[in-house]
JSON list of C-alpha atoms in Angstrom, two decimals:
[
{"chain": "A", "resi": 1, "resn": "UNK", "atom": "CA", "xyz": [-22.07, -18.12, 12.75]},
{"chain": "A", "resi": 2, "resn": "UNK", "atom": "CA", "xyz": [-19.95, -17.87, 9.62]},
{"chain": "A", "resi": 3, "resn": "UNK", "atom": "CA", "xyz": [-16.54, -17.98, 11.23]},
{"chain": "A", "resi": 4, "resn": "UNK", "atom": "CA", "xyz": [-13.59, -19.55, 9.50]},
{"chain": "A", "resi": 5, "resn": "UNK", "atom": "CA", "xyz": [-12.01, -21.19, 12.49]},
{"chain": "A", "resi": 6, "resn": "UNK", "atom": "CA", "xyz": [-12.00, -21.43, 16.28]},
{"chain": "A", "resi": 7, "resn": "UNK", "atom": "CA", "xyz": [-9.21, -18.85, 16.19]},
{"chain": "A", "resi": 8, "resn": "UNK", "atom": "CA", "xyz": [-11.92, -16.26, 15.58]},
{"chain": "A", "resi": 9, "resn": "UNK", "atom": "CA", "xyz": [-13.81, -17.08, 18.77]},
{"chain": "A", "resi": 10, "resn": "UNK", "atom": "CA", "xyz": [-12.70, -19.77, 21.15]},
{"chain": "A", "resi": 11, "resn": "UNK", "atom": "CA", "xyz": [-8.99, -18.99, 20.92]},
{"chain": "A", "resi": 12, "resn": "UNK", "atom": "CA", "xyz": [-9.27, -15.25, 20.26]},
{"chain": "A", "resi": 13, "resn": "UNK", "atom": "CA", "xyz": [-7.70, -14.30, 23.59]},
{"chain": "A", "resi": 14, "resn": "UNK", "atom": "CA", "xyz": [-4.63, -16.47, 22.90]},
{"chain": "A", "resi": 15, "resn": "UNK", "atom": "CA", "xyz": [-4.21, -15.35, 19.28]},
{"chain": "A", "resi": 16, "resn": "UNK", "atom": "CA", "xyz": [-4.82, -11.64, 19.84]},
{"chain": "A", "resi": 17, "resn": "UNK", "atom": "CA", "xyz": [-1.08, -11.00, 20.27]},
{"chain": "A", "resi": 18, "resn": "UNK", "atom": "CA", "xyz": [-0.21, -12.37, 16.83]},
{"chain": "A", "resi": 19, "resn": "UNK", "atom": "CA", "xyz": [-3.17, -10.73, 15.07]},
{"chain": "A", "resi": 20, "resn": "UNK", "atom": "CA", "xyz": [-1.10, -7.59, 14.52]},
{"chain": "A", "resi": 21, "resn": "UNK", "atom": "CA", "xyz": [1.47, -9.56, 12.52]},
{"chain": "A", "resi": 22, "resn": "UNK", "atom": "CA", "xyz": [-0.73, -12.29, 11.03]},
{"chain": "A", "resi": 23, "resn": "UNK", "atom": "CA", "xyz": [-4.00, -10.50, 10.33]},
{"chain": "A", "resi": 24, "resn": "UNK", "atom": "CA", "xyz": [-5.32, -8.95, 7.15]},
{"chain": "A", "resi": 25, "resn": "UNK", "atom": "CA", "xyz": [-4.05, -5.48, 8.01]},
{"chain": "A", "resi": 26, "resn": "UNK", "atom": "CA", "xyz": [-0.54, -6.87, 8.62]},
{"chain": "A", "resi": 27, "resn": "UNK", "atom": "CA", "xyz": [-0.72, -8.61, 5.25]},
{"chain": "A", "resi": 28, "resn": "UNK", "atom": "CA", "xyz": [-1.71, -5.31, 3.61]},
{"chain": "A", "resi": 29, "resn": "UNK", "atom": "CA", "xyz": [1.24, -3.53, 5.22]},
{"chain": "A", "resi": 30, "resn": "UNK", "atom": "CA", "xyz": [3.67, -6.16, 3.93]},
{"chain": "A", "resi": 31, "resn": "UNK", "atom": "CA", "xyz": [2.15, -6.06, 0.43]},
{"chain": "A", "resi": 32, "resn": "UNK", "atom": "CA", "xyz": [2.30, -2.27, 0.46]},
{"chain": "A", "resi": 33, "resn": "UNK", "atom": "CA", "xyz": [6.00, -2.37, 1.33]},
{"chain": "A", "resi": 34, "resn": "UNK", "atom": "CA", "xyz": [6.67, -4.92, -1.43]},
{"chain": "A", "resi": 35, "resn": "UNK", "atom": "CA", "xyz": [4.82, -2.84, -4.02]},
{"chain": "A", "resi": 36, "resn": "UNK", "atom": "CA", "xyz": [6.59, 0.36, -2.94]},
{"chain": "A", "resi": 37, "resn": "UNK", "atom": "CA", "xyz": [9.98, -1.36, -3.26]},
{"chain": "A", "resi": 38, "resn": "UNK", "atom": "CA", "xyz": [8.96, -2.70, -6.67]},
{"chain": "A", "resi": 39, "resn": "UNK", "atom": "CA", "xyz": [7.88, 0.77, -7.84]},
{"chain": "A", "resi": 40, "resn": "UNK", "atom": "CA", "xyz": [11.19, 2.26, -6.73]},
{"chain": "A", "resi": 41, "resn": "UNK", "atom": "CA", "xyz": [13.11, -0.43, -8.63]},
{"chain": "A", "resi": 42, "resn": "UNK", "atom": "CA", "xyz": [11.04, 0.19, -11.76]},
{"chain": "A", "resi": 43, "resn": "UNK", "atom": "CA", "xyz": [11.73, 3.90, -11.54]},
{"chain": "A", "resi": 44, "resn": "UNK", "atom": "CA", "xyz": [15.46, 3.22, -11.13]},
{"chain": "A", "resi": 45, "resn": "UNK", "atom": "CA", "xyz": [15.48, 0.80, -14.08]},
{"chain": "A", "resi": 46, "resn": "UNK", "atom": "CA", "xyz": [13.81, 3.40, -16.28]},
{"chain": "A", "resi": 47, "resn": "UNK", "atom": "CA", "xyz": [16.26, 5.97, -14.95]},
{"chain": "A", "resi": 48, "resn": "UNK", "atom": "CA", "xyz": [13.39, 8.14, -13.82]},
{"chain": "A", "resi": 49, "resn": "UNK", "atom": "CA", "xyz": [14.56, 10.35, -11.01]},
{"chain": "A", "resi": 50, "resn": "UNK", "atom": "CA", "xyz": [12.08, 12.47, -9.19]},
{"chain": "A", "resi": 51, "resn": "UNK", "atom": "CA", "xyz": [13.27, 13.55, -5.77]},
{"chain": "A", "resi": 52, "resn": "UNK", "atom": "CA", "xyz": [9.76, 14.43, -4.64]},
{"chain": "A", "resi": 53, "resn": "UNK", "atom": "CA", "xyz": [8.45, 10.99, -5.61]},
{"chain": "A", "resi": 54, "resn": "UNK", "atom": "CA", "xyz": [11.38, 9.26, -3.89]},
{"chain": "A", "resi": 55, "resn": "UNK", "atom": "CA", "xyz": [10.66, 11.17, -0.69]},
{"chain": "A", "resi": 56, "resn": "UNK", "atom": "CA", "xyz": [6.97, 10.40, -1.01]},
{"chain": "A", "resi": 57, "resn": "UNK", "atom": "CA", "xyz": [7.57, 6.66, -1.43]},
{"chain": "A", "resi": 58, "resn": "UNK", "atom": "CA", "xyz": [9.99, 6.61, 1.51]},
{"chain": "A", "resi": 59, "resn": "UNK", "atom": "CA", "xyz": [7.53, 8.53, 3.67]},
{"chain": "A", "resi": 60, "resn": "UNK", "atom": "CA", "xyz": [4.69, 6.23, 2.69]},
{"chain": "A", "resi": 61, "resn": "UNK", "atom": "CA", "xyz": [6.72, 3.16, 3.59]},
{"chain": "A", "resi": 62, "resn": "UNK", "atom": "CA", "xyz": [7.79, 4.63, 6.94]},
{"chain": "A", "resi": 63, "resn": "UNK", "atom": "CA", "xyz": [4.35, 6.02, 7.70]},
{"chain": "A", "resi": 64, "resn": "UNK", "atom": "CA", "xyz": [2.05, 3.92, 9.79]},
{"chain": "A", "resi": 65, "resn": "UNK", "atom": "CA", "xyz": [-0.50, 2.11, 7.69]},
{"chain": "A", "resi": 66, "resn": "UNK", "atom": "CA", "xyz": [-3.48, 4.14, 8.78]},
{"chain": "A", "resi": 67, "resn": "UNK", "atom": "CA", "xyz": [-7.02, 2.89, 9.12]},
{"chain": "A", "resi": 68, "resn": "UNK", "atom": "CA", "xyz": [-7.92, 5.30, 6.32]},
{"chain": "A", "resi": 69, "resn": "UNK", "atom": "CA", "xyz": [-5.53, 3.52, 3.93]},
{"chain": "A", "resi": 70, "resn": "UNK", "atom": "CA", "xyz": [-6.78, 0.13, 5.10]},
{"chain": "A", "resi": 71, "resn": "UNK", "atom": "CA", "xyz": [-10.41, 1.10, 4.49]},
{"chain": "A", "resi": 72, "resn": "UNK", "atom": "CA", "xyz": [-9.50, 2.45, 1.04]},
{"chain": "A", "resi": 73, "resn": "UNK", "atom": "CA", "xyz": [-7.65, -0.80, 0.27]},
{"chain": "A", "resi": 74, "resn": "UNK", "atom": "CA", "xyz": [-10.69, -2.87, 1.32]},
{"chain": "A", "resi": 75, "resn": "UNK", "atom": "CA", "xyz": [-12.99, -0.82, -0.92]},
{"chain": "A", "resi": 76, "resn": "UNK", "atom": "CA", "xyz": [-10.71, -1.40, -3.89]},
{"chain": "A", "resi": 77, "resn": "UNK", "atom": "CA", "xyz": [-10.42, -5.09, -3.09]},
{"chain": "A", "resi": 78, "resn": "UNK", "atom": "CA", "xyz": [-14.21, -5.44, -3.04]},
{"chain": "A", "resi": 79, "resn": "UNK", "atom": "CA", "xyz": [-14.35, -3.90, -6.52]},
{"chain": "A", "resi": 80, "resn": "UNK", "atom": "CA", "xyz": [-11.37, -5.68, -8.08]},
{"chain": "A", "resi": 81, "resn": "UNK", "atom": "CA", "xyz": [-11.38, -8.99, -6.17]},
{"chain": "A", "resi": 82, "resn": "UNK", "atom": "CA", "xyz": [-7.61, -8.74, -6.39]},
{"chain": "A", "resi": 83, "resn": "UNK", "atom": "CA", "xyz": [-5.45, -7.85, -3.39]},
{"chain": "A", "resi": 84, "resn": "UNK", "atom": "CA", "xyz": [-2.37, -6.67, -5.29]},
{"chain": "A", "resi": 85, "resn": "UNK", "atom": "CA", "xyz": [-4.41, -4.50, -7.66]},
{"chain": "A", "resi": 86, "resn": "UNK", "atom": "CA", "xyz": [-6.16, -2.98, -4.64]},
{"chain": "A", "resi": 87, "resn": "UNK", "atom": "CA", "xyz": [-2.76, -2.15, -3.12]},
{"chain": "A", "resi": 88, "resn": "UNK", "atom": "CA", "xyz": [-1.66, -0.55, -6.40]},
{"chain": "A", "resi": 89, "resn": "UNK", "atom": "CA", "xyz": [-4.78, 1.62, -6.50]},
{"chain": "A", "resi": 90, "resn": "UNK", "atom": "CA", "xyz": [-4.30, 2.61, -2.87]},
{"chain": "A", "resi": 91, "resn": "UNK", "atom": "CA", "xyz": [-0.69, 3.65, -3.55]},
{"chain": "A", "resi": 92, "resn": "UNK", "atom": "CA", "xyz": [-1.82, 5.52, -6.65]},
{"chain": "A", "resi": 93, "resn": "UNK", "atom": "CA", "xyz": [-4.43, 7.45, -4.70]},
{"chain": "A", "resi": 94, "resn": "UNK", "atom": "CA", "xyz": [-1.89, 8.34, -2.04]},
{"chain": "A", "resi": 95, "resn": "UNK", "atom": "CA", "xyz": [0.57, 9.60, -4.63]},
{"chain": "A", "resi": 96, "resn": "UNK", "atom": "CA", "xyz": [-2.11, 11.61, -6.46]},
{"chain": "A", "resi": 97, "resn": "UNK", "atom": "CA", "xyz": [-3.19, 13.18, -3.21]},
{"chain": "A", "resi": 98, "resn": "UNK", "atom": "CA", "xyz": [0.32, 14.42, -2.42]},
{"chain": "A", "resi": 99, "resn": "UNK", "atom": "CA", "xyz": [1.80, 15.20, -5.82]},
{"chain": "A", "resi": 100, "resn": "UNK", "atom": "CA", "xyz": [-0.20, 15.95, -8.94]},
{"chain": "A", "resi": 101, "resn": "UNK", "atom": "CA", "xyz": [0.52, 13.98, -12.09]},
{"chain": "A", "resi": 102, "resn": "UNK", "atom": "CA", "xyz": [1.55, 17.20, -13.85]},
{"chain": "A", "resi": 103, "resn": "UNK", "atom": "CA", "xyz": [4.26, 17.86, -11.26]},
{"chain": "A", "resi": 104, "resn": "UNK", "atom": "CA", "xyz": [5.70, 14.39, -11.79]},
{"chain": "A", "resi": 105, "resn": "UNK", "atom": "CA", "xyz": [5.60, 14.71, -15.59]},
{"chain": "A", "resi": 106, "resn": "UNK", "atom": "CA", "xyz": [7.24, 18.12, -15.37]},
{"chain": "A", "resi": 107, "resn": "UNK", "atom": "CA", "xyz": [10.05, 16.74, -13.21]},
{"chain": "A", "resi": 108, "resn": "UNK", "atom": "CA", "xyz": [10.57, 13.73, -15.46]},
{"chain": "A", "resi": 109, "resn": "UNK", "atom": "CA", "xyz": [10.72, 15.85, -18.63]},
{"chain": "A", "resi": 110, "resn": "UNK", "atom": "CA", "xyz": [13.19, 18.27, -17.06]},
{"chain": "A", "resi": 111, "resn": "UNK", "atom": "CA", "xyz": [15.76, 15.75, -15.82]}
]
């Protein structure tokens, strides 16, 4: 088999408890939170205030990292071979799905 370590098989029952905080999905959740915080800081630095986007970013951070988002992240990572870029694309898709780009541009122009 092409396993990376005995943690995948022999010790799976002992490591199962930490898989939720040490596994790939946990890593994605942490990266997502870092990128969301970074995006909020960039928006603040540029003095871009969009209440809808702020709410969206807060909701996304508080929302459980769904399997749907994780699958989407993995698809992007396969294409880009870059974990952070895959997270950025996943966040971008989430934002586009909730708020259209035109709504954001309209709010930014009318500050």
